XYZ file of C-alpha atoms in Angstrom:
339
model
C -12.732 -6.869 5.562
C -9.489 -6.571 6.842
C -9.208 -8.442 10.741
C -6.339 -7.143 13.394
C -4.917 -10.286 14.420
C -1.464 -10.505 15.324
C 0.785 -12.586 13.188
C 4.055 -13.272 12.376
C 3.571 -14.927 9.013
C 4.939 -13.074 5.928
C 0.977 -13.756 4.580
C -0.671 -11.787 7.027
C -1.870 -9.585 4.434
C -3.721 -12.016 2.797
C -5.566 -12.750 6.397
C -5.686 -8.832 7.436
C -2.772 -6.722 8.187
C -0.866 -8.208 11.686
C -0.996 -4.962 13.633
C 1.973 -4.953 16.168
C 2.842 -2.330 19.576
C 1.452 0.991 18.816
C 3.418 4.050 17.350
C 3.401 6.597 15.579
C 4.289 5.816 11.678
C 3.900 8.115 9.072
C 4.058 7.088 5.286
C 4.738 8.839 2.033
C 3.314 7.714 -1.420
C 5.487 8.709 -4.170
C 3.257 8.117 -7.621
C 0.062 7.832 -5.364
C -2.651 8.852 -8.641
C -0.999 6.088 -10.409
C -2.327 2.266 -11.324
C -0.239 1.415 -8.339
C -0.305 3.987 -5.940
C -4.356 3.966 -5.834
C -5.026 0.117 -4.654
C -1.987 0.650 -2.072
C -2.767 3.851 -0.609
C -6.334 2.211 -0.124
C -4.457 -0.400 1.719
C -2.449 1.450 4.195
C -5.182 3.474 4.633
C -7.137 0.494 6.217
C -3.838 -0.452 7.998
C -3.581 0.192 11.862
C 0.144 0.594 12.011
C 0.098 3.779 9.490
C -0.811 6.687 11.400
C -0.855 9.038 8.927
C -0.663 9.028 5.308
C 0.758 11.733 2.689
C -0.096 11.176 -0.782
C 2.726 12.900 -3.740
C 2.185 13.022 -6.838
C 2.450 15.280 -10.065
C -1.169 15.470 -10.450
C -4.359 14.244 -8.833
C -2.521 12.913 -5.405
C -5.108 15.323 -3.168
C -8.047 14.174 -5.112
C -7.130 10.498 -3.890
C -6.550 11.592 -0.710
C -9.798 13.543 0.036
C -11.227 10.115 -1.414
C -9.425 7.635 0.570
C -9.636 9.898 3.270
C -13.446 8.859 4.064
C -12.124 5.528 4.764
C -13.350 5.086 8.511
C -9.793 4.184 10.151
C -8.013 6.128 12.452
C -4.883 7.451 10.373
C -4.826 11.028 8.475
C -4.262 11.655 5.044
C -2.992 14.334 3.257
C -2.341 14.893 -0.488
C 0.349 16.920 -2.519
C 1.018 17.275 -5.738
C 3.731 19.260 -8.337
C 6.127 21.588 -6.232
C 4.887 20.304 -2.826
C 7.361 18.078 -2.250
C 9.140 18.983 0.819
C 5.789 18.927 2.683
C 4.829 15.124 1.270
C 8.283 14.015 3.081
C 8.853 16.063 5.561
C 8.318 13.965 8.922
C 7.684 10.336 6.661
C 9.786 7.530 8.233
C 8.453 5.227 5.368
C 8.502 5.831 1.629
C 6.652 3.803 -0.727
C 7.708 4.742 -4.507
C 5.414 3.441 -7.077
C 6.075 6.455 -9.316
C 6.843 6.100 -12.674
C 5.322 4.726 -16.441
C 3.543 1.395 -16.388
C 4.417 -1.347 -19.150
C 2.409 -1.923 -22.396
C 2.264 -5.102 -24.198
C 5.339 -5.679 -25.889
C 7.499 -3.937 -23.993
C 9.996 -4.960 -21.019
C 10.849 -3.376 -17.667
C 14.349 -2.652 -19.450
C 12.354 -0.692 -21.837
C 10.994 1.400 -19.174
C 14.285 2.691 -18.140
C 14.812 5.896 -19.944
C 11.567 7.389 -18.540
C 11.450 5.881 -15.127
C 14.983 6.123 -14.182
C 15.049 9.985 -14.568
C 11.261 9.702 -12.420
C 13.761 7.898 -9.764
C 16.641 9.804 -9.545
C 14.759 12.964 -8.688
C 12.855 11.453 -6.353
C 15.756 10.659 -4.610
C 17.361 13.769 -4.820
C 14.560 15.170 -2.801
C 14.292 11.979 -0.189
C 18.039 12.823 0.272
C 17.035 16.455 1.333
C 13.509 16.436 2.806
C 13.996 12.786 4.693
C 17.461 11.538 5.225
C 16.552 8.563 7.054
C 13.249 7.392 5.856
C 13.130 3.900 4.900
C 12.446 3.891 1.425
C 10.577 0.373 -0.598
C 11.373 1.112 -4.449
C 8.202 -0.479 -6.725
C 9.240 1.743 -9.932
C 10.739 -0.371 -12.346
C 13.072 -1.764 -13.665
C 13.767 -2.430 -9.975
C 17.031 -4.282 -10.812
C 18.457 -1.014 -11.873
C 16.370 1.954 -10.101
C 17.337 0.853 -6.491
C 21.005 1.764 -7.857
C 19.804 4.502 -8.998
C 18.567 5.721 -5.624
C 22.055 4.576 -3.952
C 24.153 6.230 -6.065
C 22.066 9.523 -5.330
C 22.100 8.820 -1.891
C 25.961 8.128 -1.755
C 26.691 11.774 -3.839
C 24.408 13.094 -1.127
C 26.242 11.925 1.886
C 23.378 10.237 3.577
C 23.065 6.406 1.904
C 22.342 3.422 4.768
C 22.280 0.303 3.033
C 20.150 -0.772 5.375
C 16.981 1.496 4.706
C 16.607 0.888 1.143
C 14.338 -1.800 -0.653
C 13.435 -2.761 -3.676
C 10.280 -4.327 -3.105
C 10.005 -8.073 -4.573
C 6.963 -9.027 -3.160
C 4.873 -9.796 -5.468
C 7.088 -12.825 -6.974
C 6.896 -14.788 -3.837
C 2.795 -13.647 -3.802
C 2.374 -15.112 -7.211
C 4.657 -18.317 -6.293
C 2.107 -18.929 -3.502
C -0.401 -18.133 -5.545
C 0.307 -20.066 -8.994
C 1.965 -23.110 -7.206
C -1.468 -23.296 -4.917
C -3.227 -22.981 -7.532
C -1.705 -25.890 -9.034
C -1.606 -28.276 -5.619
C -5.186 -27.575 -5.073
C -3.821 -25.539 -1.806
C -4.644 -22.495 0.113
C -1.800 -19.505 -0.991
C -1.514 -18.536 2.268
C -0.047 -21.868 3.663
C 2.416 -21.861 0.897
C 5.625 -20.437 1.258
C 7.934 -19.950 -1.669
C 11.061 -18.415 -1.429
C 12.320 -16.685 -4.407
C 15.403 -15.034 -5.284
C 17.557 -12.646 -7.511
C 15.884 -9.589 -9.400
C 12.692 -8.613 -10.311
C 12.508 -9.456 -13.823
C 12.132 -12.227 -16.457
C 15.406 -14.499 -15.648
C 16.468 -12.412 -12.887
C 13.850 -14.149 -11.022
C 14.850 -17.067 -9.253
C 12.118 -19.438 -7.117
C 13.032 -22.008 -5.133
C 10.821 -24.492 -5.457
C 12.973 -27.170 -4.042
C 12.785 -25.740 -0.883
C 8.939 -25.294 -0.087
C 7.270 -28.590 0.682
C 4.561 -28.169 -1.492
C 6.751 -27.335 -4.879
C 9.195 -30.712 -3.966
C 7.727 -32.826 -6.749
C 6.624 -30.287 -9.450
C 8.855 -31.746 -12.123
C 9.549 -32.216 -15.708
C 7.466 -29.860 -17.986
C 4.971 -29.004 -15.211
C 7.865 -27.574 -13.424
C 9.355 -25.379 -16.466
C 5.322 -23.871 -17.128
C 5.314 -22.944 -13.179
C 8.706 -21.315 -13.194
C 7.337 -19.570 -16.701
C 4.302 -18.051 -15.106
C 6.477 -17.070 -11.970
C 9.174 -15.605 -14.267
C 6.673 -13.742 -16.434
C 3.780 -13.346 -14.674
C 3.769 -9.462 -14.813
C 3.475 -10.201 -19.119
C 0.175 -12.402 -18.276
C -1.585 -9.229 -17.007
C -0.186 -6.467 -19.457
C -1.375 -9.038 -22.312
C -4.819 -9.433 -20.726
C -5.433 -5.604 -19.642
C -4.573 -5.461 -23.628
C -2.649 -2.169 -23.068
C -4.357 -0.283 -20.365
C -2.066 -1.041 -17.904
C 0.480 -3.868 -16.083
C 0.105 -5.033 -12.998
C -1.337 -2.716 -10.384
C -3.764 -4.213 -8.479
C -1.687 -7.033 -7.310
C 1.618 -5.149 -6.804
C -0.689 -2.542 -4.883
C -1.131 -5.277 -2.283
C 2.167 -6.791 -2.385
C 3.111 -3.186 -1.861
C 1.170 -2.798 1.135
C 2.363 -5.970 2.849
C 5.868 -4.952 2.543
C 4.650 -1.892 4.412
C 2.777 -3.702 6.783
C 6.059 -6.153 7.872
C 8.333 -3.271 7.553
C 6.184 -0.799 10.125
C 5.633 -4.190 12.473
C 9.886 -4.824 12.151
C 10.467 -0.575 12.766
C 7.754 -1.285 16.067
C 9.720 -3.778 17.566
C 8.642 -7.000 16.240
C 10.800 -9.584 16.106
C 10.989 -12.776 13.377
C 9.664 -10.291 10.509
C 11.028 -11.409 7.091
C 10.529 -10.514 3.232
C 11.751 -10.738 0.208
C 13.481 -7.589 -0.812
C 16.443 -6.456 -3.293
C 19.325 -4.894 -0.920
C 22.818 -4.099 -1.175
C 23.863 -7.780 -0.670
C 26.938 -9.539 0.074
C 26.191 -12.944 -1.207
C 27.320 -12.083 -4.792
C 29.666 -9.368 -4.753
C 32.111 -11.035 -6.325
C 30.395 -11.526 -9.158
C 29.712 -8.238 -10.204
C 26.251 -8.288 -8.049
C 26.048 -5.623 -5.875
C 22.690 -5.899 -4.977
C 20.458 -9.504 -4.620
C 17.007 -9.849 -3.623
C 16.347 -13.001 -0.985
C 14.773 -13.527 2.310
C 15.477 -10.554 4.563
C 14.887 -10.241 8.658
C 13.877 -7.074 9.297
C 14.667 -5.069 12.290
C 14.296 -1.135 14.090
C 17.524 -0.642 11.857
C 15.785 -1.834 8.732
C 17.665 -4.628 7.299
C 18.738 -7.227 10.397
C 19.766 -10.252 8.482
C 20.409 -11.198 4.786
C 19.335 -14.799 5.112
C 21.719 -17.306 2.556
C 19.860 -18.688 -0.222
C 19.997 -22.259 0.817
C 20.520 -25.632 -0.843
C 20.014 -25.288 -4.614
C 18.216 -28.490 -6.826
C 20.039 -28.337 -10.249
C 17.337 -26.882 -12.104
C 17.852 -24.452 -9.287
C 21.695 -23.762 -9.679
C 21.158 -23.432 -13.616
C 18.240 -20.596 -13.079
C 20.667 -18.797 -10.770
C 23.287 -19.074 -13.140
C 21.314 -17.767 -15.806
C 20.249 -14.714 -13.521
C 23.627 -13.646 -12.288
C 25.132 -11.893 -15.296
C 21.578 -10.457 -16.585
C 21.340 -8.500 -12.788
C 24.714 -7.848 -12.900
C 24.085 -5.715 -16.502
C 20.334 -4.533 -14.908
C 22.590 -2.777 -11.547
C 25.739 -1.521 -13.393
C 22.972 0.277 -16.305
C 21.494 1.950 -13.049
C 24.847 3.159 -11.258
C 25.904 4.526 -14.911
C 22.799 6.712 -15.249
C 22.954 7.829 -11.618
C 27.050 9.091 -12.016
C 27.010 9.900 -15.868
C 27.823 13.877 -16.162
């Protein structure tokens, strides 16, 4: 059961959402029937700081909300579906896009594009219109290449802030705590692990070097461990043998990025995720957009934190990552602007 304390850490999730000063915050579900959307509309649902909750999707959004609406917490929920659009958004100062196919076994996130990328752009197309300045948390893969996507719409739309768009990481630093606990004989939750670059395979970058508790991991211990972290999303699809990817657990990490980014919007200060945002650490090499610690802020993104000192096996991963996200975000801003 989910407590109310009020904490700072970036694992108050896993202790019960940290519940901040009091407002008003209304969130919008985009995909909310799907694997995803189900577990983390649950979530929010039980979270104090969401207010009210409106549930989108193409089919079967109101039958989760008249569902999760029986949840005894204080916030309403309503559910849309097909050409109700406008009325999902309308008013939402946080979107939550989960929307989109899952992966089956076999297949990559970069095989995912041609479907979910066309799911993305038109759900930007009517953010752009119905809620200009929502903060928006991108989960639909590949997220290396949709959050592109959703600039480039924004930009042809006249209304893109950098600092209001997210591609939501967190679940690679929730399985880093997890997996490297796991492996230390540790609680997760006093284990923080900072990882870097995309989200996907190589792209993915953790830092071992710099939590206390991932120091030693060496040799071929070390390689497994940055394996699972890598590829952890391939673990599940194998072991749900295709009926479905990762939901469950990128429902919560979902709904902790929610959490910190309603407890940032309310005021809070020393608030930081992960998250992939226009980013000018590696601009000059052809990467527009970087995921890495982020201080969030009533303005959305506050600080882009540095990545830090680097252990060689550190400076090769990053090395490997750089030109893969480079091809991931220029595949995305060529489907957004192609005719």
């Amino acid at each position: 059961m989910f407590t109310r304390s009020v904490a700072r850490s970036s694992s108050a999730l896993a202790r019960g959402f940290a519940s901040s000063a009091k407002a008003n915050r209304k969130v919008a579900v985009l995909g909310a029937a799907g694997g995803i959307g189900q577990p983390m509309s649950l979530l929010l649902k039980t979270d104090p700081l969401v207010t009210g909750l409106s549930l989108y999707d193409i089919r079967g959004a109101p039958g989760v909300a008249a569902d999760i609406s029986h949840v005894n917490t204080h916030s309403e929920v309503k559910g849309y579906e097909k050409d109700d659009i406008k009325a999902a958004l309308t008013g939402a100062e946080v979107v939550i896009i989960p929307a989109g196919v899952p992966r089956k076994p076999g297949m990559t996130r970069d095989d995912l594009f041609n479907t979910n990328a066309s799911i993305v752009r038109d759900l930007a197309e009517a953010c752009a219109e119905y809620c200009p300045k929502a903060y928006i948390g991108i989960i639909s893969n590949p997220v290396n290449s949709t959050v592109p996507i959703f600039a480039e719409v924004y930009k042809k739309k006249g209304v893109f802030d950098e600092k209001r768009l997210f591609g939501v990481t967190t679940l690679d630093v929730v399985r880093a705590s997890r997996f490297l606990g796991e492996i230390k004989g540790s609680d997760p939750k006093d284990i923080k692990v900072t990882v870097v670059g995309g989200h996907s395979g190589a792209t993915i970058v953790p830092l071992l070097s710099q939590t206390a508790q991932g120091k030693d991991v060496s040799g071929e211990a070390y390689k497994a461990l940055v394996n699972r972290i890598q590829f952890g999303g391939d673990e599940v699809v194998k072991a749900k043998a295709g009926t479905g990817s990762a939901t469950l657990s990128m429902g919560f990490a979902g709904a902790r990025f929610a959490n910190s980014l309603i407890r940032a919007l309310n005021g809070e200060s020393g608030v930081v995720e992960p998250t992939f945002v226009k980013s000018p650490l590696y601009e000059s090499e052809g990467v527009e957009y970087f995921a890495t610690n982020v201080e969030l802020g009533p303005e959305g993104v506050k600080k882009i934190n540095p990545v830090g000192e680097l252990s060689a096996e550190e400076q090769e991963l990053l090395k490997a990552c750089l030109p893969d996200l480079a091809k991931n975000i220029k595949k995305g801003v060529e489907f957004a602007n192609q005719a």
